[in-house]
GROMACS .gro file of C-alpha atoms in nm:
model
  370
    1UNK     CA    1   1.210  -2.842   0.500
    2UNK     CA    2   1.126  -2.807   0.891
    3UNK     CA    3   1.185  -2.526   1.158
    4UNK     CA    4   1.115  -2.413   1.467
    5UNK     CA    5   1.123  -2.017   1.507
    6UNK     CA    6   1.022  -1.757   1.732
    7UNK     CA    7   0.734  -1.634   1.474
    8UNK     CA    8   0.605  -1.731   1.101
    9UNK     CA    9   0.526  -1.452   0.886
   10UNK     CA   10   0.277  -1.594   0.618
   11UNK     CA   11   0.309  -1.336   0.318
   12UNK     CA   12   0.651  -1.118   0.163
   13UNK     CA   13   0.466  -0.815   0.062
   14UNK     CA   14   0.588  -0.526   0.170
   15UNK     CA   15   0.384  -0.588   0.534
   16UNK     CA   16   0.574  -0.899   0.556
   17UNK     CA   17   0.906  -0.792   0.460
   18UNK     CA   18   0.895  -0.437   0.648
   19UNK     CA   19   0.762  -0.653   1.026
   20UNK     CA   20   1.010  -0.927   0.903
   21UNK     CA   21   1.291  -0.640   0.910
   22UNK     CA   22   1.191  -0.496   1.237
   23UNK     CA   23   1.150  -0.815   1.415
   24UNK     CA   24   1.457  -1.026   1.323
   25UNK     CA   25   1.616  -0.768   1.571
   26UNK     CA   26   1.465  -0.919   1.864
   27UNK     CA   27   1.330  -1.260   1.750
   28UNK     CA   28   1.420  -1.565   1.489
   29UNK     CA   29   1.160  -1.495   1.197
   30UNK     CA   30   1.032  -1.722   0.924
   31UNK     CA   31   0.907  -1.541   0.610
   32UNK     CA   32   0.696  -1.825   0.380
   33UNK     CA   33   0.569  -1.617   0.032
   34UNK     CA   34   0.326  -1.887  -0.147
   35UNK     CA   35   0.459  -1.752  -0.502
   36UNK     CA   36   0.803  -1.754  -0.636
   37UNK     CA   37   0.867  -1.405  -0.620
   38UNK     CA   38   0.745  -1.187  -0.299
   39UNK     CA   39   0.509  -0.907  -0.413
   40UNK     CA   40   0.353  -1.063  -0.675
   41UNK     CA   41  -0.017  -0.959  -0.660
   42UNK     CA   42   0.031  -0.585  -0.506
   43UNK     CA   43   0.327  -0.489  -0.356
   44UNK     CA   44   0.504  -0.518  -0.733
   45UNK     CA   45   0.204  -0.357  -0.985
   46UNK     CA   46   0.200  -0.067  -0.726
   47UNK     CA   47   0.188   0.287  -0.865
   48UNK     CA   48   0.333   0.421  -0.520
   49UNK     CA   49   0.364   0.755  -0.437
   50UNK     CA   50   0.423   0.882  -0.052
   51UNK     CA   51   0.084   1.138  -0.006
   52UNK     CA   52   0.010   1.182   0.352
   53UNK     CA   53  -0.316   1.268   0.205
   54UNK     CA   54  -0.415   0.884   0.087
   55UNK     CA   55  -0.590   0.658   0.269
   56UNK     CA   56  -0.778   0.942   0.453
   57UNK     CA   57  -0.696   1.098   0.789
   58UNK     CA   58  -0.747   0.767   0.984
   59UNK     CA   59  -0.409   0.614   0.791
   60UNK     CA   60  -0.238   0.922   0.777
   61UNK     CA   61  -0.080   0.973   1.143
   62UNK     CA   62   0.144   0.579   1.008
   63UNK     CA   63   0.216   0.778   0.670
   64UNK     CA   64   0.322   1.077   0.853
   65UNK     CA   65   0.540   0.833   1.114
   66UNK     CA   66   0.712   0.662   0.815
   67UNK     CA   67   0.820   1.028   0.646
   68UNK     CA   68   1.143   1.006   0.835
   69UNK     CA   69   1.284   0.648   0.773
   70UNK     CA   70   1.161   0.707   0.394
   71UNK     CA   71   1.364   1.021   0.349
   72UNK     CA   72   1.684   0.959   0.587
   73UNK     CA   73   1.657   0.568   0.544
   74UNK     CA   74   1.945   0.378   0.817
   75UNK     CA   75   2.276   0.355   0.694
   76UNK     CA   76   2.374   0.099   0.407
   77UNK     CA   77   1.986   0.046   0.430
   78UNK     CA   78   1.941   0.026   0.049
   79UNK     CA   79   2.149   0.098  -0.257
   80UNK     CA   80   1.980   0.461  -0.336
   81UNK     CA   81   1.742   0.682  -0.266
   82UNK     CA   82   1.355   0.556  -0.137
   83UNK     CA   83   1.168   0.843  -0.250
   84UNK     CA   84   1.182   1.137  -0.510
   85UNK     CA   85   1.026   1.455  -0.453
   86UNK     CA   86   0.744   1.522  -0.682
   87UNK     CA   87   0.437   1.684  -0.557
   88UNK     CA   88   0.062   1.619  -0.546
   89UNK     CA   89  -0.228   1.793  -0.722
   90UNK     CA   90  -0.590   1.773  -0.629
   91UNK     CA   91  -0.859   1.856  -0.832
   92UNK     CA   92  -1.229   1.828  -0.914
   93UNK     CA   93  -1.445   1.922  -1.194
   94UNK     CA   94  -1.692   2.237  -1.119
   95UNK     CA   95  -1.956   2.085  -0.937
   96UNK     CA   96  -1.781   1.869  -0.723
   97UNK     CA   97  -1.506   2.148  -0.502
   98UNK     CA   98  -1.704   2.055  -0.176
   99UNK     CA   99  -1.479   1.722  -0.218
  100UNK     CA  100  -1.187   1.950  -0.208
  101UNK     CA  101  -1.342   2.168   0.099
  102UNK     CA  102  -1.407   1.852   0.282
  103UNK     CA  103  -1.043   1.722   0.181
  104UNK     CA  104  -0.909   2.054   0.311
  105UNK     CA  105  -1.084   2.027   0.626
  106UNK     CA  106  -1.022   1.690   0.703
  107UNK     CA  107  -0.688   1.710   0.733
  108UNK     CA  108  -0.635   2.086   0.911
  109UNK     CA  109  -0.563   1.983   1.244
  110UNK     CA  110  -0.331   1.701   1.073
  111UNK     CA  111  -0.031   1.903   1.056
  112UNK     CA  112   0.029   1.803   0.680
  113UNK     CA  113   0.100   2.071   0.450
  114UNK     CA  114  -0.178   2.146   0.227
  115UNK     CA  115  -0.265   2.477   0.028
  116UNK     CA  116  -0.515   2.613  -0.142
  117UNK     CA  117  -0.470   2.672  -0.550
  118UNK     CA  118  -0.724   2.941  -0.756
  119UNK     CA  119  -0.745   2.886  -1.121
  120UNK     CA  120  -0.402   3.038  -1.246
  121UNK     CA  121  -0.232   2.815  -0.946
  122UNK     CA  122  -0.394   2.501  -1.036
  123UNK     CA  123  -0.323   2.569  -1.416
  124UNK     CA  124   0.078   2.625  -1.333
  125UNK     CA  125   0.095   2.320  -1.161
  126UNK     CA  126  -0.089   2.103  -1.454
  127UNK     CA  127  -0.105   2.337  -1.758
  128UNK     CA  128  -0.234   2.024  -1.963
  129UNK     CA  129  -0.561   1.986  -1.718
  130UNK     CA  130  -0.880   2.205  -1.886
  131UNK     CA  131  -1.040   2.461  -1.855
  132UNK     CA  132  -1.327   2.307  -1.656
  133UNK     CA  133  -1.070   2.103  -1.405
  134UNK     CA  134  -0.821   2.375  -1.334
  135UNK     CA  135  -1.048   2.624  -1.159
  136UNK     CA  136  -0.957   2.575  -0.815
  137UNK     CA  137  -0.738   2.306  -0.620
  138UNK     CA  138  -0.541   2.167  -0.314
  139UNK     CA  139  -0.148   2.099  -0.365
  140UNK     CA  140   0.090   1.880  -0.160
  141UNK     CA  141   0.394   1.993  -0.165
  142UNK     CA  142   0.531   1.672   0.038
  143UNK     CA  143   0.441   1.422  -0.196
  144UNK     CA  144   0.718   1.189  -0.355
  145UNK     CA  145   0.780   0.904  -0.579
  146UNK     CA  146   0.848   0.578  -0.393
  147UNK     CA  147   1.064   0.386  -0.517
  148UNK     CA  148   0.856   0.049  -0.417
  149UNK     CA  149   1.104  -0.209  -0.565
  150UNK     CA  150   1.451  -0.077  -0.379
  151UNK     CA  151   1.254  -0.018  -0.055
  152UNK     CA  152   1.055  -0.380  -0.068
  153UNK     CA  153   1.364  -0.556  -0.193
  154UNK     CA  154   1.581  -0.401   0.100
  155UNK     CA  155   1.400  -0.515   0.343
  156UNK     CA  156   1.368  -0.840   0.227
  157UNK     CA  157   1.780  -0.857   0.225
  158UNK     CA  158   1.806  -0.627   0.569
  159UNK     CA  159   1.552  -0.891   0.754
  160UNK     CA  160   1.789  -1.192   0.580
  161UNK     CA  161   2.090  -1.047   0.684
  162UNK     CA  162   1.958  -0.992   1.056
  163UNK     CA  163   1.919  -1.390   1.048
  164UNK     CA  164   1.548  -1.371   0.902
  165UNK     CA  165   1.467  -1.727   0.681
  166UNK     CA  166   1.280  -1.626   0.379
  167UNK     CA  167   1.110  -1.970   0.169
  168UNK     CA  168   0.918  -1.940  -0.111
  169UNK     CA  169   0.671  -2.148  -0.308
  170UNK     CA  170   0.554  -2.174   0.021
  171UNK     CA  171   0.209  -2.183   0.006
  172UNK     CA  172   0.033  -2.199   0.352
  173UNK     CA  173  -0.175  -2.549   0.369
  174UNK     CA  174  -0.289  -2.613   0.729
  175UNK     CA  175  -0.261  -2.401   1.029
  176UNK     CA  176  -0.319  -2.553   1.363
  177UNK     CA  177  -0.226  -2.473   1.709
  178UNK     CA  178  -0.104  -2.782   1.946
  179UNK     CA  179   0.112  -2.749   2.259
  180UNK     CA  180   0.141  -2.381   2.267
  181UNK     CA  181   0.323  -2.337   1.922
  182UNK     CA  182   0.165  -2.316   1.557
  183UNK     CA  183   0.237  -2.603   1.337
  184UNK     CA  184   0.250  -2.458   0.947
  185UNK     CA  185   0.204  -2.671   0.681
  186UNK     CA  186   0.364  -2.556   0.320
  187UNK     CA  187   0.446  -2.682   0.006
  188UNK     CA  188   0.749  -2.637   0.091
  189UNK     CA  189   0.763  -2.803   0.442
  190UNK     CA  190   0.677  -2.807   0.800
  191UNK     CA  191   0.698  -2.531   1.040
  192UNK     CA  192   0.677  -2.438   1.393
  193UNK     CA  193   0.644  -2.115   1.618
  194UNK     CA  194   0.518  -1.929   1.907
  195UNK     CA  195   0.349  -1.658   1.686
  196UNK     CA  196   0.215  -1.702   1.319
  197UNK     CA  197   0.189  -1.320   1.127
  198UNK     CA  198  -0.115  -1.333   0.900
  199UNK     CA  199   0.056  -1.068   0.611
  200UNK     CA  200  -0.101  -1.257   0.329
  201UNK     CA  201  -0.276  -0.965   0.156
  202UNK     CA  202  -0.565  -1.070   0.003
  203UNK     CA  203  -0.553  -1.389   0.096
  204UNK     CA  204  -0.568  -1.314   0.451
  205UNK     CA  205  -0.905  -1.417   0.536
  206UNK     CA  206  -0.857  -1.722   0.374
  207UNK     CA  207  -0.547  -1.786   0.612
  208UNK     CA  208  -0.739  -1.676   0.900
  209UNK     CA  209  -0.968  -1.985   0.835
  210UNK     CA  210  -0.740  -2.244   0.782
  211UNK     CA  211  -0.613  -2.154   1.134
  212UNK     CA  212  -0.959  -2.171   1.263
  213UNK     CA  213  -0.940  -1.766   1.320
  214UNK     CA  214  -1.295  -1.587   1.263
  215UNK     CA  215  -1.210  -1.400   0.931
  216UNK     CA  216  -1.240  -1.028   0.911
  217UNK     CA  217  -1.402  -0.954   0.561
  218UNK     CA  218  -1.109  -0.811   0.409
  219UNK     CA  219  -1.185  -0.740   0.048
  220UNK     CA  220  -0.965  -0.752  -0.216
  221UNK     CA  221  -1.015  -0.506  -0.473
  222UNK     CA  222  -0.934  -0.493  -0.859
  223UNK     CA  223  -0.710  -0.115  -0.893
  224UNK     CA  224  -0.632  -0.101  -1.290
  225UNK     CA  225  -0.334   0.122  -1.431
  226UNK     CA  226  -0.237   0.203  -1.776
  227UNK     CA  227   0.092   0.384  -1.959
  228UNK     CA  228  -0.074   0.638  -2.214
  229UNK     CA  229   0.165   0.742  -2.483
  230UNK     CA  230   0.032   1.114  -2.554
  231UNK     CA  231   0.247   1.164  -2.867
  232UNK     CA  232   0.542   1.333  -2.738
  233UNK     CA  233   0.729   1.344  -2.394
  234UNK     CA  234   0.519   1.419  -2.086
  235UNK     CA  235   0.679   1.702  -1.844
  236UNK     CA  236   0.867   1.510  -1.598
  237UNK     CA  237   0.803   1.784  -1.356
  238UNK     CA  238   0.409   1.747  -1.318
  239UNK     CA  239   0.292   1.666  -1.030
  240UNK     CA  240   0.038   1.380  -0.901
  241UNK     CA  241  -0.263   1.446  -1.027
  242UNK     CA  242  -0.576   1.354  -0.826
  243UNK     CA  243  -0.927   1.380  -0.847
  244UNK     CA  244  -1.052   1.483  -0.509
  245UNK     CA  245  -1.407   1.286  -0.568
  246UNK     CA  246  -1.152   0.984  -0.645
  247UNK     CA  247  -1.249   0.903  -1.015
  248UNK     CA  248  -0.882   0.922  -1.137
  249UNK     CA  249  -0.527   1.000  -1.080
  250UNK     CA  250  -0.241   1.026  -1.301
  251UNK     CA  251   0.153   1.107  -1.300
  252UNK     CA  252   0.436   1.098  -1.560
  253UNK     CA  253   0.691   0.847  -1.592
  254UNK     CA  254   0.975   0.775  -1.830
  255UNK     CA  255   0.799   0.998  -2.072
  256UNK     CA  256   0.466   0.855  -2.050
  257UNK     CA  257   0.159   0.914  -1.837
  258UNK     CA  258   0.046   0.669  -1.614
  259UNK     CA  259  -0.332   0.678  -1.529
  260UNK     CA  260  -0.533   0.529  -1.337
  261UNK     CA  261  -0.928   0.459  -1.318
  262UNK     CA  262  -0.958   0.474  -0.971
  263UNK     CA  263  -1.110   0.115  -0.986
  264UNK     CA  264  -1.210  -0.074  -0.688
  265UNK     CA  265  -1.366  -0.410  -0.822
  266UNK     CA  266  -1.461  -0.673  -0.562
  267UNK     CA  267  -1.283  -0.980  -0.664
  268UNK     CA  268  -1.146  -1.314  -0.527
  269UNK     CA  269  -0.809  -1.343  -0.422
  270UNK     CA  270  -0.605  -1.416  -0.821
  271UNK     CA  271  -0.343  -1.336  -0.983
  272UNK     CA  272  -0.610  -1.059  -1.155
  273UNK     CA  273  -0.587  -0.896  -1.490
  274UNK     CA  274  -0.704  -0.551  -1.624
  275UNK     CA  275  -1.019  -0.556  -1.761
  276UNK     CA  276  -1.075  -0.351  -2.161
  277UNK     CA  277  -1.337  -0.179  -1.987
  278UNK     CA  278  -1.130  -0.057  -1.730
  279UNK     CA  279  -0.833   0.059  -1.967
  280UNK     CA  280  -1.122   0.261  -2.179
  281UNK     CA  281  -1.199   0.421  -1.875
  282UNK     CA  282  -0.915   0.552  -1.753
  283UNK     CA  283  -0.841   0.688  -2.094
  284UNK     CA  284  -1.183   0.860  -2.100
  285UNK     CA  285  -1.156   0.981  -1.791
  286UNK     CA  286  -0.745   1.134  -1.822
  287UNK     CA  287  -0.867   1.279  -2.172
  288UNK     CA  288  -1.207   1.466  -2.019
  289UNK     CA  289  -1.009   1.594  -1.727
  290UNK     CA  290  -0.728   1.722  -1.961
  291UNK     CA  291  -0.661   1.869  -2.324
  292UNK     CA  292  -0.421   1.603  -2.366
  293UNK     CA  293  -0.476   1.252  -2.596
  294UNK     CA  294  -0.413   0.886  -2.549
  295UNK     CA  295  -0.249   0.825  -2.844
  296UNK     CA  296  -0.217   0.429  -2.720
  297UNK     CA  297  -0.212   0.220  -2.437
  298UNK     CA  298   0.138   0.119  -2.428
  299UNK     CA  299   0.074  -0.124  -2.134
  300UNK     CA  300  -0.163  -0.179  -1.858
  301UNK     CA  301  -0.169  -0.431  -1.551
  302UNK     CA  302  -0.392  -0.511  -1.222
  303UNK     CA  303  -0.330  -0.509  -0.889
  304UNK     CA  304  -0.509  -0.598  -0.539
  305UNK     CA  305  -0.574  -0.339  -0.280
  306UNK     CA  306  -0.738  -0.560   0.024
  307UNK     CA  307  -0.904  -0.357   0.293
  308UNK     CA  308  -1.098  -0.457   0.654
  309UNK     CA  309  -1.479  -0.344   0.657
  310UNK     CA  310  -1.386  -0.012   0.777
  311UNK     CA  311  -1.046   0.062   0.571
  312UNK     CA  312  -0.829   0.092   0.824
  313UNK     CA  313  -0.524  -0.161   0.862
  314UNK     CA  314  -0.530  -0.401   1.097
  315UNK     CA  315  -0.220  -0.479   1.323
  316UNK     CA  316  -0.267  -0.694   1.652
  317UNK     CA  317  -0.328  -1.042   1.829
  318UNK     CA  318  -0.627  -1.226   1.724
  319UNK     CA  319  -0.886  -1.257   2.043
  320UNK     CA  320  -1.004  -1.580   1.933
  321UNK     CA  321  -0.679  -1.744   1.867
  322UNK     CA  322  -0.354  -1.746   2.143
  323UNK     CA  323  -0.046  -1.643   1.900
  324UNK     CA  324  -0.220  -1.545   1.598
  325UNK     CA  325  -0.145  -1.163   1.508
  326UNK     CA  326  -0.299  -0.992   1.170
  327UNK     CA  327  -0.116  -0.769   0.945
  328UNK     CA  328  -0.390  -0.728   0.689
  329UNK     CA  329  -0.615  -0.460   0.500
  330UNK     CA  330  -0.258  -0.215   0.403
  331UNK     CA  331  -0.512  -0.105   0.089
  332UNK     CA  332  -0.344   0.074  -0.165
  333UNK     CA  333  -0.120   0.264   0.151
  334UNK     CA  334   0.010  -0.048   0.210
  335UNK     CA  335   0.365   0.099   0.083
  336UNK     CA  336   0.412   0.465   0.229
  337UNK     CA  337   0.306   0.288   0.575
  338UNK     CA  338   0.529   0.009   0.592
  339UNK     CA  339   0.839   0.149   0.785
  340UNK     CA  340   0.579   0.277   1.111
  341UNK     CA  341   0.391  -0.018   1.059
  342UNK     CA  342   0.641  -0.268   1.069
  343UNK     CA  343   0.790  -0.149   1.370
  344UNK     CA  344   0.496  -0.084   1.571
  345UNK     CA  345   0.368  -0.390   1.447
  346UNK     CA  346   0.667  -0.575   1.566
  347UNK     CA  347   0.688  -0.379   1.905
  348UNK     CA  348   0.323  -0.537   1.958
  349UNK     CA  349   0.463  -0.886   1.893
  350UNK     CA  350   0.772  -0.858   2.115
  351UNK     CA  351   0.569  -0.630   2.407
  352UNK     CA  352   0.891  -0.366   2.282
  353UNK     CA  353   0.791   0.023   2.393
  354UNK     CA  354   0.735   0.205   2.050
  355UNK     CA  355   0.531   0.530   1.962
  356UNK     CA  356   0.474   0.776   1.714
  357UNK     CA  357   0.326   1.098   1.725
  358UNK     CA  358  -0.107   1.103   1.666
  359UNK     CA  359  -0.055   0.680   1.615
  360UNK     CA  360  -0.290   0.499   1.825
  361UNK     CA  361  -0.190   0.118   1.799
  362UNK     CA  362  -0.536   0.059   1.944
  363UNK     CA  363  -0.722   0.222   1.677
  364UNK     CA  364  -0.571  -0.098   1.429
  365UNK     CA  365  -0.638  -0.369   1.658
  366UNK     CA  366  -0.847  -0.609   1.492
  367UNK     CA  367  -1.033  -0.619   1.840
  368UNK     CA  368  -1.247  -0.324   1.700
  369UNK     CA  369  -1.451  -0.599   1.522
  370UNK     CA  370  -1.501  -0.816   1.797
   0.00000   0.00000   0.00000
């Protein structure tokens, strides 16, 4: 196969498929995906829930700026609903409420609803939690379920049927830059374009060096996940459950509890695996938190979460490399951020006027670690 396009978008995660979407309105757009199904690695093992909480108060103005397309999505956008409501709860164990104070005061000027919980509020939200977990807490009432297939898959099909190419078992082989367009080399052909998109997730870095770009030192990370049966159906009505020091979280699903270590394991860029010491963990840690038991693992998986040095996304032209833009370091927000940062990702490409309230483009240019 052979093209030329407009730009190249190396990677069909959800940062690929969301810019894809956005920017097939104004340019032609090439999506490669290196593995036969987009979302492989992360953007299909995710957990995702919409907290404008996560990811701290530096990713929270693009959560808070993607609340309105994830709620009222554009007409015929997907076949149902993107997000559930649901509701967050966080917690910490009795020496450890200044991580709830500093939560709490992180995000007061944010605008984001947050309240304070004594005992007998904390314990209504999450009777199952125990006695030494449920003395004080923070809810979020705006939290909701995502659902990450519909909203990855539709715009995947929105971005095809705005004239967006998608190829996969493309895997990105050479990258070089001749006569002011990008040549791409793939296993599944050659490509050419003004601007290649480098929205390969944890491999990002490694695409930044085949196109002679000075990598960033985004990290991919190990996040492990389990589905505990407790020996009876979980209340479908508990909320997100969150420790505020960030040792655990959990939520029911389909009558089971999902829970979650909190893991973040430096690892290469794989197809990666959960680890038995991982799985025990998050089972000790659900069961110590709560007076409910694990009564077995029904299944457990792995995903990457691949952040920059500093955890913030990165979205902007390379300054070493004419055409080159990154889309890297989503984390594990990668999801509740996609519809603001696709578009103001694609606004940068296209020089397109776009702004959200509290978003700084600026403060995700990869410039910062020039």
């Amino acid at each position: 196969m052979t093209g030329r396009y407009d730009v190249v978008v190396v990677g069909a995660g959800i940062g690929g498929a969301s810019l894809a979407w956005f920017l097939s309105e104004r340019a032609s757009v090439l999506l490669i995906e290196a593995e036969a199904h987009p979302g492989l690695h992360s953007t299909g093992r995710s957990a995702a829930f919409f907290a404008e909480t996560y990811g701290g108060p530096g990713v929270q103005p693009l959560t808070t700026a993607s609340k309105a397309f994830l709620l009222q999505p554009p007409e015929a956008f997907a076949d149902g609903p993107l997000v559930t409501p649901r509701g967050a709860l966080h917690i910490a164990e009795p020496d450890a409420h200044g991580a709830l104070d500093h939560m709490e005061s992180a995000f007061r000027a944010s605008g984001v609803a947050i309240e304070r919980l004594d005992a007998d509020g904390t314990a209504a939200r999450a009777p199952l939690l125990s006695a030494a977990w449920r003395q004080c807490g923070l809810w979020e009432p705006g939290c909701s379920d995502i659902e990450v297939a519909r909203l990855h898959q539709a715009f995947l099909a929105g971005a095809r049927r705005r004239g967006a190419v998608l190829v996969t078992d493309a895997r990105a082989r050479g990258l070089d830059r001749s006569g002011g367009r990008w040549r791409v080399e793939t296993g599944a052909g050659r490509f050419e374009a003004d601007v290649v998109v480098n929205a390969a997730g944890a491999w990002a870095d490694q695409v930044a060096v085949l196109a002679g770009v000075r990598p960033l030192g985004v990290q991919p990370l190990r996040r492990t996940m389990i589905v505990a049966d407790l020996g009876g159906a979980v209340e479908p009505d508990l909320p997100v459950v969150l420790d505020a020091a960030g040792s655990f979280y959990f939520k029911p699903d389909a009558g089971m509890m999902w829970v979650s270590p909190h893991d973040e394991t430096p690892v290469p860029a794989s197809d990666v695996q959960p680890e038995e010491l991982d799985i025990a963990i998050a089972v000790d840690r659900f069961e110590t938190a709560t007076t409910a038991t694990v009564r077995r693992v029904v299944r457990s998986w792995a995903g990457l979460r691949s952040f920059a040095p500093d955890r913030l996304p990165v979205y902007g032209f390379a300054h070493d490399a004419p055409g080159f833009f990154w889309c890297a370091g989503q984390g594990g927000f990668g999801v509740q951020t996609s519809p603001a940062a696709g578009a103001m990702a694609a606004a940068l490409i296209t020089g397109a006027a776009w702004s959200a309230p509290g978003v700084d483009p600026e403060r995700y240019s990869p410039k910062r670690f020039s």
